[in-house]
CSV table of C-alpha atoms and ligand atoms in Angstrom, one decimal:
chain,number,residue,atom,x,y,z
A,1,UNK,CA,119.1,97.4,101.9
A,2,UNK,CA,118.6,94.4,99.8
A,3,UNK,CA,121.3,92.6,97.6
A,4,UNK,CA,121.5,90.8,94.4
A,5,UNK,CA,123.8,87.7,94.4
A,6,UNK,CA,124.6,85.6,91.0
A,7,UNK,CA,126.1,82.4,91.4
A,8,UNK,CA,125.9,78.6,91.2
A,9,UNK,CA,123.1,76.3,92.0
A,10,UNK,CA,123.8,73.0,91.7
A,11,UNK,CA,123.5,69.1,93.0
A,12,UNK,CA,126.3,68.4,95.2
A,13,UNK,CA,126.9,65.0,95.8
A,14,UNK,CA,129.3,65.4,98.8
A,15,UNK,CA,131.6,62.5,100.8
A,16,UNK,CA,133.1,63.2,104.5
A,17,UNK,CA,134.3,61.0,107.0
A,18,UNK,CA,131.0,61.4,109.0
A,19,UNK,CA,128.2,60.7,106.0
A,20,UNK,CA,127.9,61.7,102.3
A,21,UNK,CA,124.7,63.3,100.7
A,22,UNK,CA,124.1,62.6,96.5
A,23,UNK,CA,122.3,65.2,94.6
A,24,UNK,CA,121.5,67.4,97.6
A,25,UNK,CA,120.9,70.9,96.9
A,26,UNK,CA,124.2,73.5,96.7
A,27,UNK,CA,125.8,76.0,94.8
A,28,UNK,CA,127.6,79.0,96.0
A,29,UNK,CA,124.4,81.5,95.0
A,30,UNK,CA,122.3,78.8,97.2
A,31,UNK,CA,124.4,78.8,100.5
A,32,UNK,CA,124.7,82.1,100.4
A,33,UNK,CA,121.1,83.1,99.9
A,34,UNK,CA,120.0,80.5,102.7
A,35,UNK,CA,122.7,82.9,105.3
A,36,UNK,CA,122.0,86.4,104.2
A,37,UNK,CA,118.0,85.7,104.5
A,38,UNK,CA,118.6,86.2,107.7
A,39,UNK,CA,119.7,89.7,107.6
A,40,UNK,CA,118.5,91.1,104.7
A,41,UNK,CA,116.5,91.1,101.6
A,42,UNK,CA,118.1,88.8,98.4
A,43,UNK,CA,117.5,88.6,95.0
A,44,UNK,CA,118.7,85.7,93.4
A,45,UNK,CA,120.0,85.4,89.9
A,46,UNK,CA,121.3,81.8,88.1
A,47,UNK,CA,120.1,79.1,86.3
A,48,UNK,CA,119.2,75.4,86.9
A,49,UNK,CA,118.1,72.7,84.0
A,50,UNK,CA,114.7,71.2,83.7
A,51,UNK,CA,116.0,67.9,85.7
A,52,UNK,CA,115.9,70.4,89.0
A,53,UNK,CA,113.4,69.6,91.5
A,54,UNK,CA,111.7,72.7,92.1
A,55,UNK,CA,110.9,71.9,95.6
A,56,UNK,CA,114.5,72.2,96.5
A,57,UNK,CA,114.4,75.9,97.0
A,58,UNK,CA,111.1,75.9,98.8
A,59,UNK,CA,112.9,76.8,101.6
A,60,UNK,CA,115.0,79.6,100.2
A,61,UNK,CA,111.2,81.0,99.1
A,62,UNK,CA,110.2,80.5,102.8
A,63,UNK,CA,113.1,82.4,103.8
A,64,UNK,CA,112.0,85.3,101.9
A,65,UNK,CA,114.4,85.0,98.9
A,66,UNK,CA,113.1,86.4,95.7
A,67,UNK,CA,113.5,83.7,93.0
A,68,UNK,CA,112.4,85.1,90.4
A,69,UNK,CA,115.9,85.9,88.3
A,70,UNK,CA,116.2,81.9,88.3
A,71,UNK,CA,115.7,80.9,84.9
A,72,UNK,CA,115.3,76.8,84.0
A,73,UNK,CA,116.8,76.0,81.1
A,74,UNK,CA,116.8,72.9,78.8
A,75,UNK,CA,119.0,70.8,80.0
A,76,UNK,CA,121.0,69.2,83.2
A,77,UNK,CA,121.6,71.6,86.1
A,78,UNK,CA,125.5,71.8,87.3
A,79,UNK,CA,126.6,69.2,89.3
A,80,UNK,CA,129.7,69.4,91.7
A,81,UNK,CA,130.8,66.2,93.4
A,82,UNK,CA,133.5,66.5,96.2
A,83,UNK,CA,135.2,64.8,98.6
A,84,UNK,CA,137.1,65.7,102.0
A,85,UNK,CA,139.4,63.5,104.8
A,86,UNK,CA,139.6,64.3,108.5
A,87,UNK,CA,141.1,67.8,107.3
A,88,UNK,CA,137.8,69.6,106.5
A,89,UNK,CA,139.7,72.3,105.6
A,90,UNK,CA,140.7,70.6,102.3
A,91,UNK,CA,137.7,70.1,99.4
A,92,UNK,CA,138.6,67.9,96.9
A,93,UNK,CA,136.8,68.5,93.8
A,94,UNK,CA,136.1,64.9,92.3
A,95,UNK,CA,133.8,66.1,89.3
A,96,UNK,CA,132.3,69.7,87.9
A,97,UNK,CA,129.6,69.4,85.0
A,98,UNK,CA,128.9,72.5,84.2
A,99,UNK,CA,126.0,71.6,82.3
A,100,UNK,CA,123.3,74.5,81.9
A,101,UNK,CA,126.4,77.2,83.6
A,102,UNK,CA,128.2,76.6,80.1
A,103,UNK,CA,126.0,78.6,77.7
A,104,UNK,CA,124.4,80.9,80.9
A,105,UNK,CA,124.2,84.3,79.8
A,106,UNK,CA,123.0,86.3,83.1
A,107,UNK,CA,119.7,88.7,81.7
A,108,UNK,CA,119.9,90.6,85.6
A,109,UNK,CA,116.0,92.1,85.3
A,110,UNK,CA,115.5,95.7,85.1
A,111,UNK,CA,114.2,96.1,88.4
A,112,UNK,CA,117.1,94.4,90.0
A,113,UNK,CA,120.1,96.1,88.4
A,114,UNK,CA,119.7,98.8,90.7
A,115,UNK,CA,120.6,97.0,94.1
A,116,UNK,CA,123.3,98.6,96.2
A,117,UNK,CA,124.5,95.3,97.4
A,118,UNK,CA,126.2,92.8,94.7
A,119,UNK,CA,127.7,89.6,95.3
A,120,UNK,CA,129.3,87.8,92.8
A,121,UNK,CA,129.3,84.2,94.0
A,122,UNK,CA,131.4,81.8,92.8
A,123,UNK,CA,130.9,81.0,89.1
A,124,UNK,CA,132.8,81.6,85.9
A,125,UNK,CA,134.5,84.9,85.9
A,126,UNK,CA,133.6,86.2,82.2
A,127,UNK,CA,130.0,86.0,83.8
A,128,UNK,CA,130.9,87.5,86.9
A,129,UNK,CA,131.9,90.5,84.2
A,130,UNK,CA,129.3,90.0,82.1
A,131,UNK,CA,126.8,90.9,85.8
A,132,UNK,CA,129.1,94.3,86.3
A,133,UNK,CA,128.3,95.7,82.9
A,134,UNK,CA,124.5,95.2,83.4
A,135,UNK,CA,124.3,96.9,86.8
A,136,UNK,CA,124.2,100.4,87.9
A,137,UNK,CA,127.5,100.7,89.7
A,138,UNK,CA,126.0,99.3,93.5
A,139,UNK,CA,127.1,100.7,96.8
A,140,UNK,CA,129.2,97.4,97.3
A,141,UNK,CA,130.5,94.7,95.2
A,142,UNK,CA,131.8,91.5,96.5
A,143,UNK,CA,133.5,89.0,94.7
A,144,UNK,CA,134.2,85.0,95.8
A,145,UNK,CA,136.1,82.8,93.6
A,146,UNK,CA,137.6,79.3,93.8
A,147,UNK,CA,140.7,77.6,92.5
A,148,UNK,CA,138.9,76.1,89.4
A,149,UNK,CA,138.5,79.4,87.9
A,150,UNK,CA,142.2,80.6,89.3
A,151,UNK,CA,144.0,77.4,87.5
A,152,UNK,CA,141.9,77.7,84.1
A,153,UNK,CA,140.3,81.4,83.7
A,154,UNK,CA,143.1,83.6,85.0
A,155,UNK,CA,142.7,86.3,83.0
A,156,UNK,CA,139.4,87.2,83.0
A,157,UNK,CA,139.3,86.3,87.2
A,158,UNK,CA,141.9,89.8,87.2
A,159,UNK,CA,140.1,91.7,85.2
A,160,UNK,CA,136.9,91.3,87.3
A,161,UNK,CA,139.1,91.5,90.8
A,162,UNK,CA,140.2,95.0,89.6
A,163,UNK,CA,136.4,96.2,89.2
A,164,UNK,CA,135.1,95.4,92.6
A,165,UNK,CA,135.4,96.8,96.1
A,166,UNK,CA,135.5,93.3,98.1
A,167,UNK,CA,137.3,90.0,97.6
A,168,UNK,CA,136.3,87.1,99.7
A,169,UNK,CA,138.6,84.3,99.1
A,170,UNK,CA,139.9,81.5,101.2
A,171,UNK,CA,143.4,81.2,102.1
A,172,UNK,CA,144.9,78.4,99.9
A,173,UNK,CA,143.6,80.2,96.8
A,174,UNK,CA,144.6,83.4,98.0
A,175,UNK,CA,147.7,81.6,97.7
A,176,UNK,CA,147.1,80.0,94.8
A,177,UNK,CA,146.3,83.5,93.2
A,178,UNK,CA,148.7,85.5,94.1
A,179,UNK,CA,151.9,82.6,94.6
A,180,UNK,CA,152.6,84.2,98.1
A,181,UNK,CA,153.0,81.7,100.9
A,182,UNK,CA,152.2,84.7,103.5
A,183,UNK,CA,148.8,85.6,104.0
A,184,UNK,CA,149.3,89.2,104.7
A,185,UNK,CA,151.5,89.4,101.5
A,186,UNK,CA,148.9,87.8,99.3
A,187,UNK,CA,146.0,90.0,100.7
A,188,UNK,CA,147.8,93.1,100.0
A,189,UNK,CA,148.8,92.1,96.6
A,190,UNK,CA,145.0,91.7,96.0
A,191,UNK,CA,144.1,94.8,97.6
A,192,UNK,CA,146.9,96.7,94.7
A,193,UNK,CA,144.8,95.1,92.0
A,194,UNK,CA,141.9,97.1,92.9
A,195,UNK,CA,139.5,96.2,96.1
A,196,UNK,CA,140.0,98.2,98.9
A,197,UNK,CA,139.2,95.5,101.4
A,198,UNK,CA,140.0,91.9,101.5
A,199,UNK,CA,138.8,89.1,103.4
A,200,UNK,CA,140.8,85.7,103.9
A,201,UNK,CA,138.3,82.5,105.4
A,202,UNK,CA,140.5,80.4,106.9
A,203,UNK,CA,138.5,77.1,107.5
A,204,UNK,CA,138.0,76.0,111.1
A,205,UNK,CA,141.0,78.6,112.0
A,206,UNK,CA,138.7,81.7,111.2
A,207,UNK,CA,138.8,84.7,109.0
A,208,UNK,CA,141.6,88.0,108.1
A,209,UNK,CA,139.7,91.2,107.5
A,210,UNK,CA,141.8,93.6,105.5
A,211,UNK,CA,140.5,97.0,105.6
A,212,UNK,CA,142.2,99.7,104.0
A,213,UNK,CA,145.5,99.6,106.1
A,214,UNK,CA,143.5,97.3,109.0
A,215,UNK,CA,143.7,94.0,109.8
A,216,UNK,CA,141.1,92.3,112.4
A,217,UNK,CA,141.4,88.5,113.0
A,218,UNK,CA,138.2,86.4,113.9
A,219,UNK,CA,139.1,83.0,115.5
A,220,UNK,CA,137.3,79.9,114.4
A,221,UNK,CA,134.6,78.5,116.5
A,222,UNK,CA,135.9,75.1,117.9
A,223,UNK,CA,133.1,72.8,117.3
A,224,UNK,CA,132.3,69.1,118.6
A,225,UNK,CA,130.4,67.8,115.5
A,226,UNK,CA,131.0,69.5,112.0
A,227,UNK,CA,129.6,67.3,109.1
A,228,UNK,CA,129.9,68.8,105.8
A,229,UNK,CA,132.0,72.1,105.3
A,230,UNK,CA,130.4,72.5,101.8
A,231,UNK,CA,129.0,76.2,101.5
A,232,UNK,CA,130.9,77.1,104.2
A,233,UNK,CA,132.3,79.6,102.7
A,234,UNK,CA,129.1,81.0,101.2
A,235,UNK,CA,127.5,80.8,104.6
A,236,UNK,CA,130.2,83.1,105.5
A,237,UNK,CA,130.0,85.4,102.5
A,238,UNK,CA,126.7,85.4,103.1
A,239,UNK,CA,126.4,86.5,106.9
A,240,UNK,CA,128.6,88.9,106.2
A,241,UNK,CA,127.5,91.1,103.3
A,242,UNK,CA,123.9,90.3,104.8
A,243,UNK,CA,124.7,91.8,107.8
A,244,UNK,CA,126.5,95.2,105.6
A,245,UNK,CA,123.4,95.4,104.4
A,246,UNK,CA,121.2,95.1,106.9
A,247,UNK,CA,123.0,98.1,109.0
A,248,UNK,CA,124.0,99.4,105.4
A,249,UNK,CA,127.4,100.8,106.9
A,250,UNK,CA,131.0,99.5,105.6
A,251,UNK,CA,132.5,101.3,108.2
A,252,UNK,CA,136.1,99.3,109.9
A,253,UNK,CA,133.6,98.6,113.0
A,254,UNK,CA,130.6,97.2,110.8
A,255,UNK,CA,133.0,95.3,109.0
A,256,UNK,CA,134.3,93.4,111.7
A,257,UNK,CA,130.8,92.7,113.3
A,258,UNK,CA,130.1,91.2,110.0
A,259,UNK,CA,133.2,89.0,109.6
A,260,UNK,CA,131.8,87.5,113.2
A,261,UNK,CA,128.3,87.3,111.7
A,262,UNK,CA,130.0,85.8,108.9
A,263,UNK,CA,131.7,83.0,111.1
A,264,UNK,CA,128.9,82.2,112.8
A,265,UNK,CA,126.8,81.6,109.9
A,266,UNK,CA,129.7,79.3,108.4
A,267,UNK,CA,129.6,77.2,111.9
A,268,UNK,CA,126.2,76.4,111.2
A,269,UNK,CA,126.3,75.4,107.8
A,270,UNK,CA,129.0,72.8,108.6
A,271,UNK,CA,126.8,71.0,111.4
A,272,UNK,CA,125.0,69.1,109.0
A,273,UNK,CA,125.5,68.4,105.4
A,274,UNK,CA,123.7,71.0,102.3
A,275,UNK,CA,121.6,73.5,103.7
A,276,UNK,CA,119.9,71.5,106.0
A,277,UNK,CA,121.5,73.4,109.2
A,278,UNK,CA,120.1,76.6,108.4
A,279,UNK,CA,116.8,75.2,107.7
A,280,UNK,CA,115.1,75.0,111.3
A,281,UNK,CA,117.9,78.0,112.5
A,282,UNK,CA,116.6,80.1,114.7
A,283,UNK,CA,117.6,84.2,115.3
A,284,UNK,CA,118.1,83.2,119.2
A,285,UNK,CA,120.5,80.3,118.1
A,286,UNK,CA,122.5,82.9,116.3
A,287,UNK,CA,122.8,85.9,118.8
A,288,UNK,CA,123.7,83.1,120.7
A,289,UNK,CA,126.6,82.1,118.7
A,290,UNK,CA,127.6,85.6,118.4
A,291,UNK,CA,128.1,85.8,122.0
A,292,UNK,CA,129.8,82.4,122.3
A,293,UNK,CA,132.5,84.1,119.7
A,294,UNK,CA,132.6,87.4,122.1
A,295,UNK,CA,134.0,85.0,124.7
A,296,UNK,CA,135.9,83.1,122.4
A,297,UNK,CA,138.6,85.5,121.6
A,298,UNK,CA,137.9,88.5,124.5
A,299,UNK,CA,140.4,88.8,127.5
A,300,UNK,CA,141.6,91.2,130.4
A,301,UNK,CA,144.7,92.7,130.1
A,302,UNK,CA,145.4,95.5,132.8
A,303,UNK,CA,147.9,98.1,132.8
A,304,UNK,CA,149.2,96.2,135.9
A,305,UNK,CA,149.6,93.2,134.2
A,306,UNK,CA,152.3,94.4,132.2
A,307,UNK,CA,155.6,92.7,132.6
B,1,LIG,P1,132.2,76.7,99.4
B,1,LIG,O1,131.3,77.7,100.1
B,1,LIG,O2,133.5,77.3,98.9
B,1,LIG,O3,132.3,75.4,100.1
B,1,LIG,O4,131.4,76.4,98.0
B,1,LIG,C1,130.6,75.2,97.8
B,1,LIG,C2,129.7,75.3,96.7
B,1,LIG,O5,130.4,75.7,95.5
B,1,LIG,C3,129.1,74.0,96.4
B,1,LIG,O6,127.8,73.9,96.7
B,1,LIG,C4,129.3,73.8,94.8
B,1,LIG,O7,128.1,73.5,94.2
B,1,LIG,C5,129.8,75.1,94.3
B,1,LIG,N1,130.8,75.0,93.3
B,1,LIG,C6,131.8,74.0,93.2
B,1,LIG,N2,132.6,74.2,92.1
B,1,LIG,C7,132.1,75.3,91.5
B,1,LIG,C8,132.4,76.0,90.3
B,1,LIG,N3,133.5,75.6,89.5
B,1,LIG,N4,131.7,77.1,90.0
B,1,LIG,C9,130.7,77.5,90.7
B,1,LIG,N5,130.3,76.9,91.9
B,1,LIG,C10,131.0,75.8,92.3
């Protein structure tokens, strides 16, 4: 199954403790193209200005992603400049320019509005909306979001969360959202405004899978070196609806696969900073990792063992 994903692209200038990168390729459609290419077919829909140098998403084209919804408009491409301190866990959004994203109308093109797969990266809501009503109603819709568009488009952020099946969100702005300190709390708050399933990344901590009544808990891969945790979250989004669709199931098992998919992608993407991880990753590196987070969280617990 193949999936159509609108979101940002953009030139992240990004500061860590451990290096910064200026104008380096991002955006939440980007990151999470780069992942999912690795499961599955994506069709990519957003827009860049005609300052954006093309050769950027050479690689994403490499990778198999169809390009052709990106449209270039007159202009200067959205630029996102953020910093974070030892607590990666924490963006700190220093400047958003909108730029070209402020008059984007999304034109999805006939031959993609039929995709059973939707993600709705991380952009502004009224054109997450704007995406639903040009689509035949997919087998899955996934929505990400971030606390830019909690604090200033409320609104129109609830009316898309009622329309689709998936939130992925991470846990401050679930917070943020839905003014719940408690994590179950605010995932089940969004699951009574309308998706069935909710997903809560967590950062280096890992990830909540709410499914239906289920929970399922993915720890958070301890790593030695992590860079850059921009896209992070899109890695993850991406691993995980990529893997959905590749075994095109959202069954509770499949789900939880995918959250681990998910996780792994994410531990990638923060190794080095942009996409440049996941641009020499290999599939035996990634069943690798898989396995490392098999490990990670399994143990042996006999009936003997009982106190
Ligand atoms: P994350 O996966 O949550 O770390 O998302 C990081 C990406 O989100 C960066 O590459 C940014 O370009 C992009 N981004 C930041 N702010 C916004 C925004 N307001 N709308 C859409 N994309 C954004």
């Amino acid at each position: 199954m193949s999936i159509l994903v609108v979101g940002s692209i953009a030139l992240d200038s990004v500061a860590t403790p451990f290096g910064k990168a200026e104008e380096a390729l991002g955006g939440s459609a980007v990151h999470f193209s780069a992942s999912a290419s690795f499961f599955s077919k994506i069709h990519l829909v957003g827009v860049v200005g005609d300052d954006f140098p093309e050769k950027e998403i050479e690689f994403l084209k490499v990778r198999g992603v169809d390009c052709s919804g990106i449209k270039i408009e007159k202009g200067k491409t959205f630029r996102w400049k953020g910093e974070y301190g030892f607590d990666l866990n924490v963006a700190q959004t220093i400047e958003t320019h909108l730029n070209v994203f402020s008059d984007f109308a999304p034109q999805i093109p006939g031959a993609l509005r039929e995709k059973e797969f939707l993600f709705l990266a991380n952009i502004h809501p009224k054109l997450q909306l704007d995406v639903l009503q040009q689509v035949k109603r997919p087998k899955l819709v996934a929505l990400d979001t971030m606390n830019f568009w909690i604090q200033g488009e409320l609104e129109a952020l609830k009316k898309v969360i009622s329309k689709v099946d998936l939130m992925i969100i991470n846990e401050g702005e679930a917070r943020e959202l839905t003014k719940e300190a408690s994590l179950l709390k605010a995932a089940r708050l969004i699951q009574s405004w309308g998706p069935a399933v909710v997903v809560i990344k967590r950062g280096e901590y890992g990830a909540l899978l709410l499914h239906k009544n289920d929970i399922f808990s993915a720890p958070g891969l301890p790593l030695e070196s992590v860079k850059d945790p921009t896209g992070a979250g899109d890695s993850f989004a991406g691993g995980f609806m990529g893997y959905l669709a590749r075994k095109n199931s959202l069954d509770l098992e499949t789900m939880k696969q995918a959250v681990i998919v998910g996780s792994a992608m994410a531990s990638f993407n923060v190794e080095d900073f942009s996409c440049r991880r996941l641009k020499n990753l290999t599939m035996a590196e990634i069943n690798q990792r898989i396995n490392e987070f098999k490990k990670l969280s399994h143990f042996e617990w006999k009936h003997s063992d009982n106190f």
